[in-house]
Short mmCIF file of C-alpha atoms in Angstrom, two decimals:
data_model
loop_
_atom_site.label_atom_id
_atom_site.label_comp_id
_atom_site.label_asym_id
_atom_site.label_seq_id
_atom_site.Cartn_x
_atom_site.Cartn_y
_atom_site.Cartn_z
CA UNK A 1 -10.95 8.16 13.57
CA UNK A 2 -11.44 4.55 12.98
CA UNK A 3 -9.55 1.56 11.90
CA UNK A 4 -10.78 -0.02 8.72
CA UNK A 5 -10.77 -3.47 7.78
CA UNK A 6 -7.64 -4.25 4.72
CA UNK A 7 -8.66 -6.06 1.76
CA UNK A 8 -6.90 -9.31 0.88
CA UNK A 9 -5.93 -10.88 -2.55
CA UNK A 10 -8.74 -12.60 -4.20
CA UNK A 11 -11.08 -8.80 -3.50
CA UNK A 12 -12.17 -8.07 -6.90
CA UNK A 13 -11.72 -4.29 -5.60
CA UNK A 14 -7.81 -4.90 -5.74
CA UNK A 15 -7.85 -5.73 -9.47
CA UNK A 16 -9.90 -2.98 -10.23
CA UNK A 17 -8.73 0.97 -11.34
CA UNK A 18 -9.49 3.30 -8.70
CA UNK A 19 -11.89 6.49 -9.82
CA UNK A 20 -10.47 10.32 -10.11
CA UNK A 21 -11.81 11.98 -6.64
CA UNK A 22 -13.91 14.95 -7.52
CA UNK A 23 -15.63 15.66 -4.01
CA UNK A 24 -12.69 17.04 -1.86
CA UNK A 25 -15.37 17.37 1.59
CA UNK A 26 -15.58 16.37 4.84
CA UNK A 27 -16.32 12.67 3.43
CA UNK A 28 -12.92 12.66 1.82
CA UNK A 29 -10.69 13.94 4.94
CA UNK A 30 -12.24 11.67 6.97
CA UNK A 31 -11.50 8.74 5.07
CA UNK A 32 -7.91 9.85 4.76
CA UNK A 33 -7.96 10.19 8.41
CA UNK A 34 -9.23 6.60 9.09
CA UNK A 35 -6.74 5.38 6.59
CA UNK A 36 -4.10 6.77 8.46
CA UNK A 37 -4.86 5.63 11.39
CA UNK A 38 -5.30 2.24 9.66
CA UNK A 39 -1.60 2.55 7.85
CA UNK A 40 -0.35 2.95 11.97
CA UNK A 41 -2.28 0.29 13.87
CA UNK A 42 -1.06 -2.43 11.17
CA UNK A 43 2.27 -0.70 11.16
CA UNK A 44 2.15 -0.01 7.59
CA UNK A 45 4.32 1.89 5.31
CA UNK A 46 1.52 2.71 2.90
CA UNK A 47 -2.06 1.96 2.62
CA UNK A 48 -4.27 2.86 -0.67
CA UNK A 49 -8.31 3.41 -0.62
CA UNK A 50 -8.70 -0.08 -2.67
CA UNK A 51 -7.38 -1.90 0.23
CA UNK A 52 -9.63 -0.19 2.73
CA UNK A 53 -12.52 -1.08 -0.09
CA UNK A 54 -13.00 2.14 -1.29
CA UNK A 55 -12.35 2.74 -5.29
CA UNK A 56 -10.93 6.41 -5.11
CA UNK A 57 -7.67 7.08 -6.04
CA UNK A 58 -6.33 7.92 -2.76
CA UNK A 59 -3.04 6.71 -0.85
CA UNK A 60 -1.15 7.52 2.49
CA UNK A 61 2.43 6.47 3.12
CA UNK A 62 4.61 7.06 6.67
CA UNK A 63 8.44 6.49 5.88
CA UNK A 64 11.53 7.32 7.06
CA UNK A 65 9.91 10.19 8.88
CA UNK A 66 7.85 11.86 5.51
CA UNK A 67 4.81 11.55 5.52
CA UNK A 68 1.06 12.51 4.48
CA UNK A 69 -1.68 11.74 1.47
CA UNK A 70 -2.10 12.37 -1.99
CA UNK A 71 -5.20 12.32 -4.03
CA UNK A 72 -5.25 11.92 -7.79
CA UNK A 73 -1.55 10.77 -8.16
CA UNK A 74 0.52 11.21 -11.19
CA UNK A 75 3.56 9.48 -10.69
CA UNK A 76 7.02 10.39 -12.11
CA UNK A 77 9.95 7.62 -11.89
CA UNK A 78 13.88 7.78 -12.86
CA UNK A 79 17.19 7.31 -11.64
CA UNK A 80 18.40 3.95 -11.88
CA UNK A 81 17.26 0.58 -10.31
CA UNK A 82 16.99 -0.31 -6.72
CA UNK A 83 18.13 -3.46 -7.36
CA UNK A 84 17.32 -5.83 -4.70
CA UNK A 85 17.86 -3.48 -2.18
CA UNK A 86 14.74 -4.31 -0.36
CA UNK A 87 12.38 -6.99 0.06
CA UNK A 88 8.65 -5.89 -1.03
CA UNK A 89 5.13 -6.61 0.93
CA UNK A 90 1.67 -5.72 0.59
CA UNK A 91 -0.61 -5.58 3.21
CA UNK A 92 -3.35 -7.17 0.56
CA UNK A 93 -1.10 -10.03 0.16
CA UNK A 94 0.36 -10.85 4.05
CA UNK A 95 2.71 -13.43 4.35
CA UNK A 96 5.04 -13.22 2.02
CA UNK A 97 7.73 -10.77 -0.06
CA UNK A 98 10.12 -10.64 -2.52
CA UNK A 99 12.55 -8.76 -4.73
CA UNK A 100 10.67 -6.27 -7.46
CA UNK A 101 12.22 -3.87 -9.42
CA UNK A 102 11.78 -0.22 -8.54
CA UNK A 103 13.40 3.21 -9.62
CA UNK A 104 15.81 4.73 -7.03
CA UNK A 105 13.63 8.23 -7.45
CA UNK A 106 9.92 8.86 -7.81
CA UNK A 107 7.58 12.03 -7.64
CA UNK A 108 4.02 12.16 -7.75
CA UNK A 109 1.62 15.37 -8.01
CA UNK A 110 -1.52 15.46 -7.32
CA UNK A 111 -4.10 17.02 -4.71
CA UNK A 112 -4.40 17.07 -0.81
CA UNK A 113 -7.54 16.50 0.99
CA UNK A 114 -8.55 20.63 0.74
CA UNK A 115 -8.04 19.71 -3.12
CA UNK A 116 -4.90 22.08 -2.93
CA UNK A 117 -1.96 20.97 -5.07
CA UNK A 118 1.21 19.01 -3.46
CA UNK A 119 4.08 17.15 -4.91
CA UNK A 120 5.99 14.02 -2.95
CA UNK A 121 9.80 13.13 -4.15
CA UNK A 122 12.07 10.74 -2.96
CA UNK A 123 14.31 8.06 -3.25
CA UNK A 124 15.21 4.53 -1.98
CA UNK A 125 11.71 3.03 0.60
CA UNK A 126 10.06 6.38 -0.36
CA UNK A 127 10.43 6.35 -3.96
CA UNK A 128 9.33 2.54 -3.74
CA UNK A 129 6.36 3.13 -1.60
CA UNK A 130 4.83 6.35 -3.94
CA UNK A 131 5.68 3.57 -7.52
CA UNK A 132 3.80 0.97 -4.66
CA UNK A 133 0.80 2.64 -3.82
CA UNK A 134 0.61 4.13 -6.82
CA UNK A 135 0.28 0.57 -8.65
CA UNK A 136 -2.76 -0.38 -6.20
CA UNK A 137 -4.81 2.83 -7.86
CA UNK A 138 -4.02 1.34 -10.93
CA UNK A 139 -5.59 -2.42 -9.82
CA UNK A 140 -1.87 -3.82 -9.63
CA UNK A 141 -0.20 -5.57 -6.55
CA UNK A 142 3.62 -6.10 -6.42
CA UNK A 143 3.22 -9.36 -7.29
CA UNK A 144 2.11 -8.04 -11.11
CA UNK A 145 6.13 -6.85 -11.99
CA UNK A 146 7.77 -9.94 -10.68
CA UNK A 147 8.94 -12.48 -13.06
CA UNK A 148 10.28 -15.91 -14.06
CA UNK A 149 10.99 -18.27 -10.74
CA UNK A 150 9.95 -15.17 -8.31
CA UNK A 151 6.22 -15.07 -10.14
CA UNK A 152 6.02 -18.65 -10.26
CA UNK A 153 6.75 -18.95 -6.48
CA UNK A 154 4.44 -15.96 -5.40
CA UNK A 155 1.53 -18.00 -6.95
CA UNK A 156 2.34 -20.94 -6.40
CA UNK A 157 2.47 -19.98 -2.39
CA UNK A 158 -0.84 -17.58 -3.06
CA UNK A 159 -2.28 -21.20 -4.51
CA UNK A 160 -1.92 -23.23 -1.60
CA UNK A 161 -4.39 -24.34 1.35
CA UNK A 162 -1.59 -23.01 3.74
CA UNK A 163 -2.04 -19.23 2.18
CA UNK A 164 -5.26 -19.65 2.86
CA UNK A 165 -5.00 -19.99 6.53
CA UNK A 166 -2.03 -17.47 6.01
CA UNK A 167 -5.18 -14.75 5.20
CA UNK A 168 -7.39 -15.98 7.83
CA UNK A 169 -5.18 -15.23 10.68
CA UNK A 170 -3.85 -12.32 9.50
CA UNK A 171 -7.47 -11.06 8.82
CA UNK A 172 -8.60 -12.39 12.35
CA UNK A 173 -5.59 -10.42 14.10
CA UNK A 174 -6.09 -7.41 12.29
CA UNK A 175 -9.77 -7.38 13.49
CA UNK A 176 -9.34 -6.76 16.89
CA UNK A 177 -8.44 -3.30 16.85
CA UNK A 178 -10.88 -2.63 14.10
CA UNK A 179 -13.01 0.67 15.10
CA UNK A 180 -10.52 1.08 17.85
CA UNK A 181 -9.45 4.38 18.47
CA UNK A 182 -6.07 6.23 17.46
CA UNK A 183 -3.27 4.36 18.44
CA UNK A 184 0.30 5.79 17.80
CA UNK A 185 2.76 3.92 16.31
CA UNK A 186 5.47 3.60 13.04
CA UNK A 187 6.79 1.76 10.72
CA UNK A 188 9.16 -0.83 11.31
CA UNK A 189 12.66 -0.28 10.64
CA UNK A 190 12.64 -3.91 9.92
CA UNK A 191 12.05 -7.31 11.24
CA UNK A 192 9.11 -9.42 11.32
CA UNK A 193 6.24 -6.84 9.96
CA UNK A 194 6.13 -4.38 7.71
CA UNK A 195 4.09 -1.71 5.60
CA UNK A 196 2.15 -1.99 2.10
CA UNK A 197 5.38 -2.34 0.69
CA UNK A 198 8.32 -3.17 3.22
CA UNK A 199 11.44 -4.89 4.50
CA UNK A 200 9.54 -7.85 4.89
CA UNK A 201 5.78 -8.44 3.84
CA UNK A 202 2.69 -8.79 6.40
#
């Protein structure tokens, strides 16, 4: 397994609908397998194929103890709002996080990496992380559902010199374990990093 280099805002990749997988091989399982190990070495929550740079509508999530893969995603949501329960992250956007508005309960269906059918539920950071990684197959970050002074202070930060150096470190952090080997590890219960989507973003 390998670690794979994370795609940052500004990727064209990000903005850009992932493709249904048709090809459930050996080529498939092992890219689930180095996103994995990916999601664990940055002590993610989540990580999607986009943000790896690969356009196939894949995701893995690790949270609260669940987790696994899906492939070809349909996402269910209900239940009422999270509120600001929880501050959101991306990996693909490090550095900063903020309030978005999620359903307390989500489901999605789909296929495994065999290409044999499996369906994830859950509420609270699980039912936020399937709507989250869900979004990035679609070509939308987090940053896409906030609004009024939230939006306009995401940008605003994402605008300035500082972000970019923001990106740059992270990116030159992140490389030295890339290709490493499996390393264990989990997600953060909180506290200074966290996942895709998290307490606090990366």
């Amino acid at each position: 397994m390998t670690v794979l280099s994370i795609r940052m805002i500004g990727d064209p990749i990000l903005r850009t609908p992932a493709a249904e997988v048709t090809d459930f091989g050996p080529e498939l399982a092992r890219l689930i397998e180095d996103m994995t190990e990916t999601m664990i070495d940055v002590q993610g929550a989540g990580l999607a194929a986009p943000q790896v740079g690969i356009g196939l509508q894949v995701f893995t999530y690790r949270v609260d103890g669940s987790e696994g893969h899906v492939v070809n995603p349909v996402l269910e949501t209900g239940g009422g709002s999270q509120g600001e329960s929880d501050v959101e992250g991306c990996l693909s956007v490090p550095g900063l996080g903020s309030f978005v508005d999620r359903t307390d309960w989500a489901r999605v269906t789909g296929k495994d990496a065999s290409g044999q059918e499996i369906a994830v539920e859950g509420t609270g950071m699980l039912a936020r992380a399937l709507q989250h990684e869900t979004d990035h197959l679609r070509g939308r970050l987090y940053i896409d559902r906030l609004e009024g002074e939230d939006r306009r202070n995401a940008l605003k930060a994402i605008r300035s010199a500082d972000y970019n150096r923001v990106t740059s470190r992270t990116a030159a952090e992140r490389s030295r374990t890339l290709g490493s080997s499996f390393t264990p590890g989990g997600v953060p219960s909180g506290g200074g990093s966290a996942g895709t989507f998290g307490r606090t973003g990366r």
